[in-house]
Backbone as a chain_set.jsonl record, in Angstrom:
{"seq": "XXXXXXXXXXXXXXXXXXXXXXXXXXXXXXXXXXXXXXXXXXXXXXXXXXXXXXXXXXXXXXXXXXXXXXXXXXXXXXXX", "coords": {"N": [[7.583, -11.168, 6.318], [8.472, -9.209, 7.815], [7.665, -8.759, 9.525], [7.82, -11.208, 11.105], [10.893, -10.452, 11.842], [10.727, -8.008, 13.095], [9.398, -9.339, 15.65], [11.224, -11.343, 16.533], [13.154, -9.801, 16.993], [12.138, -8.236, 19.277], [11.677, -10.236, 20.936], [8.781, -11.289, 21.083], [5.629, -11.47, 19.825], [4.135, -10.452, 16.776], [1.336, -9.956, 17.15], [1.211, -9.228, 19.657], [3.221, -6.777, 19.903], [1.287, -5.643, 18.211], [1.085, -5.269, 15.625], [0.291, -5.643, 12.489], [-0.11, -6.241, 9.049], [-1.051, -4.21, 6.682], [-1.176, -3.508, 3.805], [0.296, -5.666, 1.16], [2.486, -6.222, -1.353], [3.955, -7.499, -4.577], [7.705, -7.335, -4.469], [8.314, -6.753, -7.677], [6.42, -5.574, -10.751], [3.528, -5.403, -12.675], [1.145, -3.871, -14.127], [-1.746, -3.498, -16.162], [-2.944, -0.451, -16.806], [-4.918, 2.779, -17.29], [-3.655, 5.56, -19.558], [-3.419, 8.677, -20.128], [-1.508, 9.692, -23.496], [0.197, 11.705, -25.7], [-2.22, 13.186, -25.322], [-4.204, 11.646, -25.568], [-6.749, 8.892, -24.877], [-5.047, 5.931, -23.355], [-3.991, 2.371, -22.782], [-1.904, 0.899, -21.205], [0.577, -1.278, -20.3], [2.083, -1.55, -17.282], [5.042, -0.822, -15.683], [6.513, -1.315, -12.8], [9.22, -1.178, -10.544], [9.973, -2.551, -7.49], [7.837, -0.399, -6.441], [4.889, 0.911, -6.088], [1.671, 2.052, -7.288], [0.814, 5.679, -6.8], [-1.96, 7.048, -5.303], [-4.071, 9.489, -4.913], [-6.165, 10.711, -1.843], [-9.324, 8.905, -1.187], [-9.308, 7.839, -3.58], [-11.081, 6.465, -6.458], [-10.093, 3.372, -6.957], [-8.661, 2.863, -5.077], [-9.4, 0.379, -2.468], [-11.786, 0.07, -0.015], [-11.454, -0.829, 2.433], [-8.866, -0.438, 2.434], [-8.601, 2.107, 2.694], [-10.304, 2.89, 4.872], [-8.125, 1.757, 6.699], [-5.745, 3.485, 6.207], [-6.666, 6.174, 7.369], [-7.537, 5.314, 9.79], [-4.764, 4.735, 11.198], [-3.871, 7.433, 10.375], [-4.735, 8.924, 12.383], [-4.414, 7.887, 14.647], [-1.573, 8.321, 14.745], [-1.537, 11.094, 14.937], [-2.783, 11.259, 17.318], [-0.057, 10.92, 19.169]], "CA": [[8.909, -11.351, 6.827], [9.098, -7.564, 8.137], [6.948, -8.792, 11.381], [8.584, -11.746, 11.804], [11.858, -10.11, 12.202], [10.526, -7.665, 14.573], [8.888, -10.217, 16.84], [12.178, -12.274, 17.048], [14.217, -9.057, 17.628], [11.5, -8.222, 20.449], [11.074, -11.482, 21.471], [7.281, -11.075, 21.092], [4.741, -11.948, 18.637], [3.555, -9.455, 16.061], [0.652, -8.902, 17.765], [1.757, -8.549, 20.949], [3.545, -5.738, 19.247], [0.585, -4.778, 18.004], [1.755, -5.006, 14.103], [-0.636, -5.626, 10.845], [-0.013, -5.942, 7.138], [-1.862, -3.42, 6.025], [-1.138, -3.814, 2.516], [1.344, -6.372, 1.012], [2.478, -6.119, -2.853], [5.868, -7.902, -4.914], [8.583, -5.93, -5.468], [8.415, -6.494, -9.35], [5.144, -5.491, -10.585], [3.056, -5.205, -14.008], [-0.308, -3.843, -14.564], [-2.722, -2.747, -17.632], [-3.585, 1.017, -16.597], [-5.519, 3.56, -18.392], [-3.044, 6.762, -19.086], [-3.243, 9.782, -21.279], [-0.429, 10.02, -23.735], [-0.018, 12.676, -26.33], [-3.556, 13.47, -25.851], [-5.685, 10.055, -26.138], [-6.314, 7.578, -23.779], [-4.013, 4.707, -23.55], [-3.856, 1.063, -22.435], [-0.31, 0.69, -21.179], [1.197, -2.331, -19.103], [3.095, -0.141, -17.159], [5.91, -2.392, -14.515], [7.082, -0.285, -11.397], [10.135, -2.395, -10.374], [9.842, -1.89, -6.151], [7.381, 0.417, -5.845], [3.629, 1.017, -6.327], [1.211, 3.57, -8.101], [0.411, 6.134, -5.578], [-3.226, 7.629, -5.649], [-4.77, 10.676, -4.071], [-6.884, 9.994, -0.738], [-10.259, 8.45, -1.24], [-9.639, 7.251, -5.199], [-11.905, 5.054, -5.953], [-8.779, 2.603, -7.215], [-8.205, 2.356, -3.418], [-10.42, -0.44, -1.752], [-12.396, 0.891, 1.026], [-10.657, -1.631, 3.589], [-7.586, 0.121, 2.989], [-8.942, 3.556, 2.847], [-10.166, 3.012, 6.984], [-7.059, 1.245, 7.366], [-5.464, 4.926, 6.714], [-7.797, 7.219, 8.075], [-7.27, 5.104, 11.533], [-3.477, 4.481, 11.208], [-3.67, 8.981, 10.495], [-5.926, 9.078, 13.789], [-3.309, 7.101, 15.999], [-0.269, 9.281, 14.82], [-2.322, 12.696, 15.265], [-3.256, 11.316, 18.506], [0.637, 11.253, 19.554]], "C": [[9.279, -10.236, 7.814], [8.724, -8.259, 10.033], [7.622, -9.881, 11.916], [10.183, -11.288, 12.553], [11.405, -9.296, 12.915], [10.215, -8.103, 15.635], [9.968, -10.985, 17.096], [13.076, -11.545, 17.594], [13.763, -8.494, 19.147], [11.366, -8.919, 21.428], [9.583, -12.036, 21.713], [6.452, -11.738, 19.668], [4.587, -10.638, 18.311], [2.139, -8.751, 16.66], [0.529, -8.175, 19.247], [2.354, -7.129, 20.853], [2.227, -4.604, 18.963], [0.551, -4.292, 16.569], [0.784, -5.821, 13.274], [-0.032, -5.346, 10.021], [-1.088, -5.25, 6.813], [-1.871, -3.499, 4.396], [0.105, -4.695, 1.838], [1.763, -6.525, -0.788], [3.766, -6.998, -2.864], [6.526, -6.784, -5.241], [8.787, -5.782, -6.496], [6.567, -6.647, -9.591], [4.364, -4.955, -12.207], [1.443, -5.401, -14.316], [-0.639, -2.918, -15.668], [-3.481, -2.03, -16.622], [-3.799, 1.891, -17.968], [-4.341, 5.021, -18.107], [-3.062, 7.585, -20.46], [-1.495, 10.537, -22.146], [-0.326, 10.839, -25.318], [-1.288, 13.1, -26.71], [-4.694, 12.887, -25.435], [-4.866, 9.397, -24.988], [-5.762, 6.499, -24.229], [-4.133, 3.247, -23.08], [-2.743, 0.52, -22.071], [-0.198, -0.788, -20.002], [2.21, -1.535, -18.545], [3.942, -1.409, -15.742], [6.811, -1.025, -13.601], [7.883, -1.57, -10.82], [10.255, -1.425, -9.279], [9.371, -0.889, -5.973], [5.867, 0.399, -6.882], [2.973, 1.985, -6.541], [0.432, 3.96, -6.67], [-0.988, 6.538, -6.074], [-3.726, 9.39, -4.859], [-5.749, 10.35, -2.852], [-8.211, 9.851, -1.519], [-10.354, 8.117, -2.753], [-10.638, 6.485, -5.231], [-11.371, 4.031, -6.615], [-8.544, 2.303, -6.209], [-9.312, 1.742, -2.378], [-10.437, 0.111, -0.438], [-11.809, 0.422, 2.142], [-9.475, -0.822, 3.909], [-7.121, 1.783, 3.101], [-9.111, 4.15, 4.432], [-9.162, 2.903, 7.113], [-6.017, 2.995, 7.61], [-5.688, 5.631, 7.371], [-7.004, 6.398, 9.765], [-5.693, 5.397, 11.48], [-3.453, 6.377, 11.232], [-3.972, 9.401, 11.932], [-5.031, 9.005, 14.684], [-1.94, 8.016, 15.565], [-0.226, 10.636, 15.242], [-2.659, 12.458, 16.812], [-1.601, 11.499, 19.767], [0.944, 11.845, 20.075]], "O": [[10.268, -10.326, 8.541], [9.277, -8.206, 11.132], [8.068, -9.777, 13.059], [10.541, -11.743, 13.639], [11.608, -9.775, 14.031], [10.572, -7.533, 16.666], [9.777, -11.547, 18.175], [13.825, -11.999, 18.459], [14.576, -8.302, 20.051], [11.04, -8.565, 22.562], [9.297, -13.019, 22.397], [6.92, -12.389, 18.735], [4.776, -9.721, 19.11], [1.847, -7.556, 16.684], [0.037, -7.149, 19.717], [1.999, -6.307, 21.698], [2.1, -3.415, 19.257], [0.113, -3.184, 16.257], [0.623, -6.947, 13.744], [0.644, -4.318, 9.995], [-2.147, -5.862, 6.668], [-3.003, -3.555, 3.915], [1.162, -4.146, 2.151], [0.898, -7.171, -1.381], [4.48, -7.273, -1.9], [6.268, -5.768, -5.886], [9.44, -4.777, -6.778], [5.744, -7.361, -9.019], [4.893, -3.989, -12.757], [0.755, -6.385, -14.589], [-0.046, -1.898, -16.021], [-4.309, -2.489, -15.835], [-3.278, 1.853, -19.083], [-4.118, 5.5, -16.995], [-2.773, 7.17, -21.582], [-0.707, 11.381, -21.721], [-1.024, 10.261, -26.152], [-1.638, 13.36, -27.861], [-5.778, 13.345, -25.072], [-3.748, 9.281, -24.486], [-5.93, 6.092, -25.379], [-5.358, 3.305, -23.189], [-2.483, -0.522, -22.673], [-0.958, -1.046, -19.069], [3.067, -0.933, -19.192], [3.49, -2.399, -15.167], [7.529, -0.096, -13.972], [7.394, -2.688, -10.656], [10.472, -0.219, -9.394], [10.076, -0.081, -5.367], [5.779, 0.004, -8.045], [3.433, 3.035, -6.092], [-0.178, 3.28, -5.845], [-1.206, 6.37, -7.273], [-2.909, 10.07, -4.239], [-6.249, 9.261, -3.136], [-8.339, 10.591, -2.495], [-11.491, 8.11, -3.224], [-11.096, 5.875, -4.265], [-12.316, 3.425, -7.122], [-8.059, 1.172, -6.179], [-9.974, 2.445, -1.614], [-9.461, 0.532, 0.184], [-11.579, 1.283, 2.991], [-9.058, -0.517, 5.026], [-6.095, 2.406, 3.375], [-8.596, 5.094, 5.031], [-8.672, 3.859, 7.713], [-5.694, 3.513, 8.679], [-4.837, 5.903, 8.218], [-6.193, 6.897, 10.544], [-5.432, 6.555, 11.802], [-2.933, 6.771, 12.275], [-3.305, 10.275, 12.486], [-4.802, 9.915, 15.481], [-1.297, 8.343, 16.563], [0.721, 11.241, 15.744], [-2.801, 13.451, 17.525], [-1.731, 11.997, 20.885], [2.149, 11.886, 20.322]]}, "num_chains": 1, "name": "protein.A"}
């Protein structure tokens, strides 16, 4: 929806723009993660309502697609 509304406020297409989904999630959200809680590992369903578990760079939780997708997207802002 994000790109369509920029391409209609542009009058352009998204890629004319030059715009990608890089990653797309719901805003209500519920996954079985492993987490350490008084101690011992855990099994939790854990639900992040609008927002997503962050990671550290190169996790290996973070598919390699969207690991380049960073790295370049860092590249092109550094290149500013």
């Amino acid at each position: 929806m994000l790109l369509q509304s920029f391409a209609k406020m542009f009058k352009t297409t998204p890629d004319d723009l030059d715009m990608h989904v890089i990653y797309d999630v719901s805003h209500n959200i519920a996954k079985v993660e492993e987490h350490f809680v008084d101690g011992k590992q855990k099994t939790l369903l854990v639900h992040r309502k609008g927002s997503t578990r962050a990671f550290p760079p190169h996790h290996p939780l973070i598919p390699v697609d969207y690991q380049v997708a960073v790295i370049s997207l860092s590249e092109k802002v550094r290149l500013l």
